[in-house]
Amino acid sequence: MAKSRLSWIVPAFITGSLLPFASIAWRIDRGHLGANPVASALNQVGLLALVFLVASLSCTPLKIALGWTWPVRVRRTLGLAGFFSALLHFSIYLVLDQNFAFGSVVKDVIKRPFIAVGFTALVLLVPLALTSTKRSVSRLGFPRWQRLHRLAYVIGILGVIHFYLRVKADHTLPIAYGLVLASGFALRFAASAKKNRDARLRAALRSARSGAA
């Protein structure tokens, strides 16, 4: 019953994730994206990618902290939105900013740390996006699939570092995203430690009962 009540949530999040891109496209069409629309679009789409990725990584911590189950239902949707936003971010850079000058792109990746970090995050996102389906879980097996998707933690950290290195003056926003990620990691670690502690306690109790018998 609860599952059917929440059947609207994934379509709602998909629709909501498209709205910022529609807004950017509308402002480009109207000439409302500033004196350098390519740079503005590049920065705004990049920020959207980070927002979606941090949001996807915050779903499980929200469940741990507040007991909500609905965030887990939209975790994959948010992760895919983050991937496609990051891909669009790179595409704007490659096509509109660099005009398909692949040599210049390679030089940027080698010489500019923030671009190297961002490009690494995008490359790591590809296998996660390709294995985001239930069929992939069955094909890989859950343990292997889970190990692969732990790359999402690394990607989130790289995304924050990319943003931090990109910003030249005020680092308040990238630090804020970093703190959100760190809080989520801390909650995950605490929950995992509690789970292991409880498992050891149950094992000890079973051993004590069997010894008494």
Tab-separated table of C-alpha atoms in Angstrom:
chain	number	residue	atom	x	y	z
A	1	MET	CA	0.000	0.000	0.000
A	2	ALA	CA	2.811	2.421	0.988
A	3	LYS	CA	4.630	1.530	-2.217
A	4	SER	CA	1.613	2.460	-4.350
A	5	ARG	CA	1.180	5.731	-2.453
A	6	LEU	CA	4.723	6.709	-3.419
A	7	SER	CA	4.463	5.661	-7.064
A	8	TRP	CA	4.386	9.336	-8.066
A	9	ILE	CA	7.687	10.244	-6.436
A	10	VAL	CA	10.150	9.079	-9.128
A	11	PRO	CA	8.241	10.770	-12.015
A	12	ALA	CA	8.009	13.904	-9.867
A	13	PHE	CA	11.760	13.946	-9.273
A	14	ILE	CA	12.469	13.310	-12.966
A	15	THR	CA	10.213	16.240	-13.900
A	16	GLY	CA	11.757	18.442	-11.234
A	17	SER	CA	15.289	17.624	-12.369
A	18	LEU	CA	14.461	18.781	-15.899
A	19	LEU	CA	13.164	22.190	-14.828
A	20	PRO	CA	16.583	23.835	-14.198
A	21	PHE	CA	17.761	22.790	-17.666
A	22	ALA	CA	14.572	24.153	-19.213
A	23	SER	CA	15.216	27.418	-17.374
A	24	ILE	CA	18.810	27.598	-18.670
A	25	ALA	CA	17.667	26.844	-22.237
A	26	TRP	CA	14.934	29.516	-22.012
A	27	ARG	CA	17.402	32.123	-20.715
A	28	ILE	CA	19.864	31.274	-23.500
A	29	ASP	CA	17.101	31.693	-26.067
A	30	ARG	CA	16.097	35.054	-24.565
A	31	GLY	CA	19.674	36.251	-24.182
A	32	HIS	CA	19.323	36.435	-20.403
A	33	LEU	CA	22.384	34.381	-19.467
A	34	GLY	CA	24.806	37.272	-19.176
A	35	ALA	CA	27.635	38.621	-21.293
A	36	ASN	CA	29.243	35.155	-21.593
A	37	PRO	CA	26.372	32.673	-21.930
A	38	VAL	CA	28.671	29.697	-22.600
A	39	ALA	CA	30.594	30.243	-19.348
A	40	SER	CA	27.347	30.827	-17.440
A	41	ALA	CA	25.751	27.664	-18.830
A	42	LEU	CA	28.928	25.688	-18.136
A	43	ASN	CA	29.047	26.823	-14.501
A	44	GLN	CA	25.328	26.382	-13.849
A	45	VAL	CA	25.124	22.898	-15.370
A	46	GLY	CA	28.267	21.876	-13.477
A	47	LEU	CA	26.723	23.051	-10.222
A	48	LEU	CA	23.552	21.090	-11.015
A	49	ALA	CA	25.654	17.962	-11.507
A	50	LEU	CA	27.181	18.395	-8.054
A	51	VAL	CA	23.778	19.097	-6.476
A	52	PHE	CA	22.304	15.898	-7.926
A	53	LEU	CA	25.326	13.796	-6.940
A	54	VAL	CA	25.407	15.103	-3.365
A	55	ALA	CA	21.640	14.637	-3.121
A	56	SER	CA	21.920	11.017	-4.297
A	57	LEU	CA	24.647	10.350	-1.723
A	58	SER	CA	22.471	11.938	0.983
A	59	CYS	CA	19.526	9.551	0.487
A	60	THR	CA	20.840	6.748	2.693
A	61	PRO	CA	22.036	9.132	5.463
A	62	LEU	CA	18.536	10.670	5.503
A	63	LYS	CA	17.063	7.205	5.990
A	64	ILE	CA	19.544	6.506	8.797
A	65	ALA	CA	19.016	9.829	10.567
A	66	LEU	CA	15.279	10.344	10.111
A	67	GLY	CA	13.906	6.906	9.281
A	68	TRP	CA	12.534	8.088	5.951
A	69	THR	CA	12.341	5.416	3.256
A	70	TRP	CA	11.292	7.556	0.290
A	71	PRO	CA	14.762	9.067	-0.363
A	72	VAL	CA	16.103	5.595	-1.212
A	73	ARG	CA	13.442	5.299	-3.930
A	74	VAL	CA	14.830	8.361	-5.756
A	75	ARG	CA	18.540	7.664	-5.178
A	76	ARG	CA	19.067	6.093	-8.612
A	77	THR	CA	17.096	8.884	-10.319
A	78	LEU	CA	19.251	11.540	-8.647
A	79	GLY	CA	22.437	9.659	-9.479
A	80	LEU	CA	21.504	9.398	-13.158
A	81	ALA	CA	20.537	13.074	-13.183
A	82	GLY	CA	23.995	13.810	-11.793
A	83	PHE	CA	25.643	11.721	-14.515
A	84	PHE	CA	23.727	13.316	-17.381
A	85	SER	CA	24.342	16.784	-15.921
A	86	ALA	CA	28.084	16.067	-15.665
A	87	LEU	CA	28.069	14.732	-19.237
A	88	LEU	CA	26.270	17.859	-20.447
A	89	HIS	CA	28.715	20.013	-18.453
A	90	PHE	CA	31.647	18.381	-20.237
A	91	SER	CA	29.857	18.542	-23.605
A	92	ILE	CA	29.354	22.302	-23.252
A	93	TYR	CA	33.051	22.637	-22.445
A	94	LEU	CA	34.108	20.420	-25.386
A	95	VAL	CA	31.690	21.710	-28.032
A	96	LEU	CA	30.896	25.332	-27.200
A	97	ASP	CA	33.943	26.403	-25.195
A	98	GLN	CA	36.687	24.455	-27.001
A	99	ASN	CA	35.021	23.938	-30.428
A	100	PHE	CA	36.049	20.246	-30.520
A	101	ALA	CA	39.724	21.170	-30.096
A	102	PHE	CA	40.635	17.811	-28.555
A	103	GLY	CA	44.311	18.742	-28.295
A	104	SER	CA	43.448	21.762	-26.164
A	105	VAL	CA	41.151	19.633	-24.026
A	106	VAL	CA	43.932	17.095	-23.394
A	107	LYS	CA	46.330	19.930	-22.484
A	108	ASP	CA	43.746	21.361	-20.085
A	109	VAL	CA	43.265	17.970	-18.415
A	110	ILE	CA	47.031	17.600	-17.982
A	111	LYS	CA	47.866	21.165	-16.919
A	112	ARG	CA	44.791	22.325	-15.001
A	113	PRO	CA	44.106	20.308	-11.831
A	114	PHE	CA	40.431	21.252	-11.482
A	115	ILE	CA	39.707	20.008	-15.021
A	116	ALA	CA	41.663	16.788	-14.393
A	117	VAL	CA	39.667	16.147	-11.210
A	118	GLY	CA	36.336	16.868	-12.910
A	119	PHE	CA	37.190	14.700	-15.905
A	120	THR	CA	38.191	11.824	-13.606
A	121	ALA	CA	34.845	12.095	-11.813
A	122	LEU	CA	32.996	11.949	-15.140
A	123	VAL	CA	34.955	8.881	-16.283
A	124	LEU	CA	34.185	7.102	-12.990
A	125	LEU	CA	30.506	7.957	-13.360
A	126	VAL	CA	30.228	6.091	-16.671
A	127	PRO	CA	30.335	2.508	-15.299
A	128	LEU	CA	27.904	3.467	-12.539
A	129	ALA	CA	25.406	4.848	-15.055
A	130	LEU	CA	25.797	1.779	-17.293
A	131	THR	CA	25.146	-0.591	-14.370
A	132	SER	CA	22.304	1.338	-12.731
A	133	THR	CA	19.569	-1.141	-13.769
A	134	LYS	CA	18.198	-4.102	-11.808
A	135	ARG	CA	19.391	-6.367	-14.622
A	136	SER	CA	22.952	-5.207	-13.966
A	137	VAL	CA	22.607	-6.158	-10.297
A	138	SER	CA	21.517	-9.662	-11.340
A	139	ARG	CA	24.268	-9.969	-13.931
A	140	LEU	CA	27.106	-8.769	-11.693
A	141	GLY	CA	25.798	-10.192	-8.452
A	142	PHE	CA	24.919	-7.873	-5.597
A	143	PRO	CA	28.328	-7.964	-3.786
A	144	ARG	CA	30.275	-7.044	-6.960
A	145	TRP	CA	27.664	-4.466	-7.954
A	146	GLN	CA	27.802	-2.917	-4.482
A	147	ARG	CA	31.615	-2.715	-4.537
A	148	LEU	CA	31.511	-1.021	-7.942
A	149	HIS	CA	28.916	1.520	-6.837
A	150	ARG	CA	30.988	2.521	-3.832
A	151	LEU	CA	32.847	4.583	-6.415
A	152	ALA	CA	29.995	7.048	-5.913
A	153	TYR	CA	31.671	8.155	-2.651
A	154	VAL	CA	34.921	8.887	-4.492
A	155	ILE	CA	33.014	10.698	-7.247
A	156	GLY	CA	31.229	12.897	-4.726
A	157	ILE	CA	34.542	13.891	-3.134
A	158	LEU	CA	36.082	14.585	-6.551
A	159	GLY	CA	33.066	16.721	-7.471
A	160	VAL	CA	33.522	18.876	-4.381
A	161	ILE	CA	37.276	19.193	-5.015
A	162	HIS	CA	36.590	20.148	-8.658
A	163	PHE	CA	34.207	22.879	-7.508
A	164	TYR	CA	36.610	24.085	-4.799
A	165	LEU	CA	39.527	24.361	-7.235
A	166	ARG	CA	37.326	26.041	-9.850
A	167	VAL	CA	36.189	28.821	-7.513
A	168	LYS	CA	38.797	31.548	-7.301
A	169	ALA	CA	37.557	33.637	-4.374
A	170	ASP	CA	34.661	32.609	-2.108
A	171	HIS	CA	34.889	28.892	-1.210
A	172	THR	CA	31.844	28.943	1.076
A	173	LEU	CA	29.614	26.947	-1.271
A	174	PRO	CA	32.045	24.108	-2.102
A	175	ILE	CA	32.915	23.814	1.593
A	176	ALA	CA	29.197	23.580	2.405
A	177	TYR	CA	28.777	20.715	-0.081
A	178	GLY	CA	31.853	19.063	1.409
A	179	LEU	CA	30.346	19.289	4.899
A	180	VAL	CA	27.092	17.718	3.666
A	181	LEU	CA	29.077	14.831	2.170
A	182	ALA	CA	31.207	14.449	5.311
A	183	SER	CA	28.095	14.372	7.514
A	184	GLY	CA	26.587	11.673	5.322
A	185	PHE	CA	29.778	9.604	5.460
A	186	ALA	CA	29.872	9.966	9.256
A	187	LEU	CA	26.278	8.737	9.559
A	188	ARG	CA	27.006	5.767	7.294
A	189	PHE	CA	30.112	4.876	9.312
A	190	ALA	CA	28.246	5.121	12.630
A	191	ALA	CA	25.377	2.968	11.329
A	192	SER	CA	27.803	0.362	9.953
A	193	ALA	CA	29.747	0.272	13.220
A	194	LYS	CA	26.504	-0.199	15.195
A	195	LYS	CA	25.407	-2.984	12.851
A	196	ASN	CA	28.732	-4.801	13.273
A	197	ARG	CA	28.646	-4.316	17.044
A	198	ASP	CA	25.095	-5.697	17.256
A	199	ALA	CA	26.076	-8.668	15.068
A	200	ARG	CA	29.024	-9.477	17.361
A	201	LEU	CA	26.767	-9.184	20.406
A	202	ARG	CA	24.187	-11.564	18.907
A	203	ALA	CA	26.939	-14.012	18.002
A	204	ALA	CA	28.304	-13.861	21.553
A	205	LEU	CA	24.839	-14.445	23.022
A	206	ARG	CA	24.257	-17.450	20.749
A	207	SER	CA	27.642	-18.856	21.746
A	208	ALA	CA	26.880	-18.366	25.427
A	209	ARG	CA	23.480	-20.080	25.094
A	210	SER	CA	24.909	-23.027	23.216
A	211	GLY	CA	27.693	-23.368	25.833
A	212	ALA	CA	25.158	-23.297	28.661
A	213	ALA	CA	23.098	-25.984	26.924
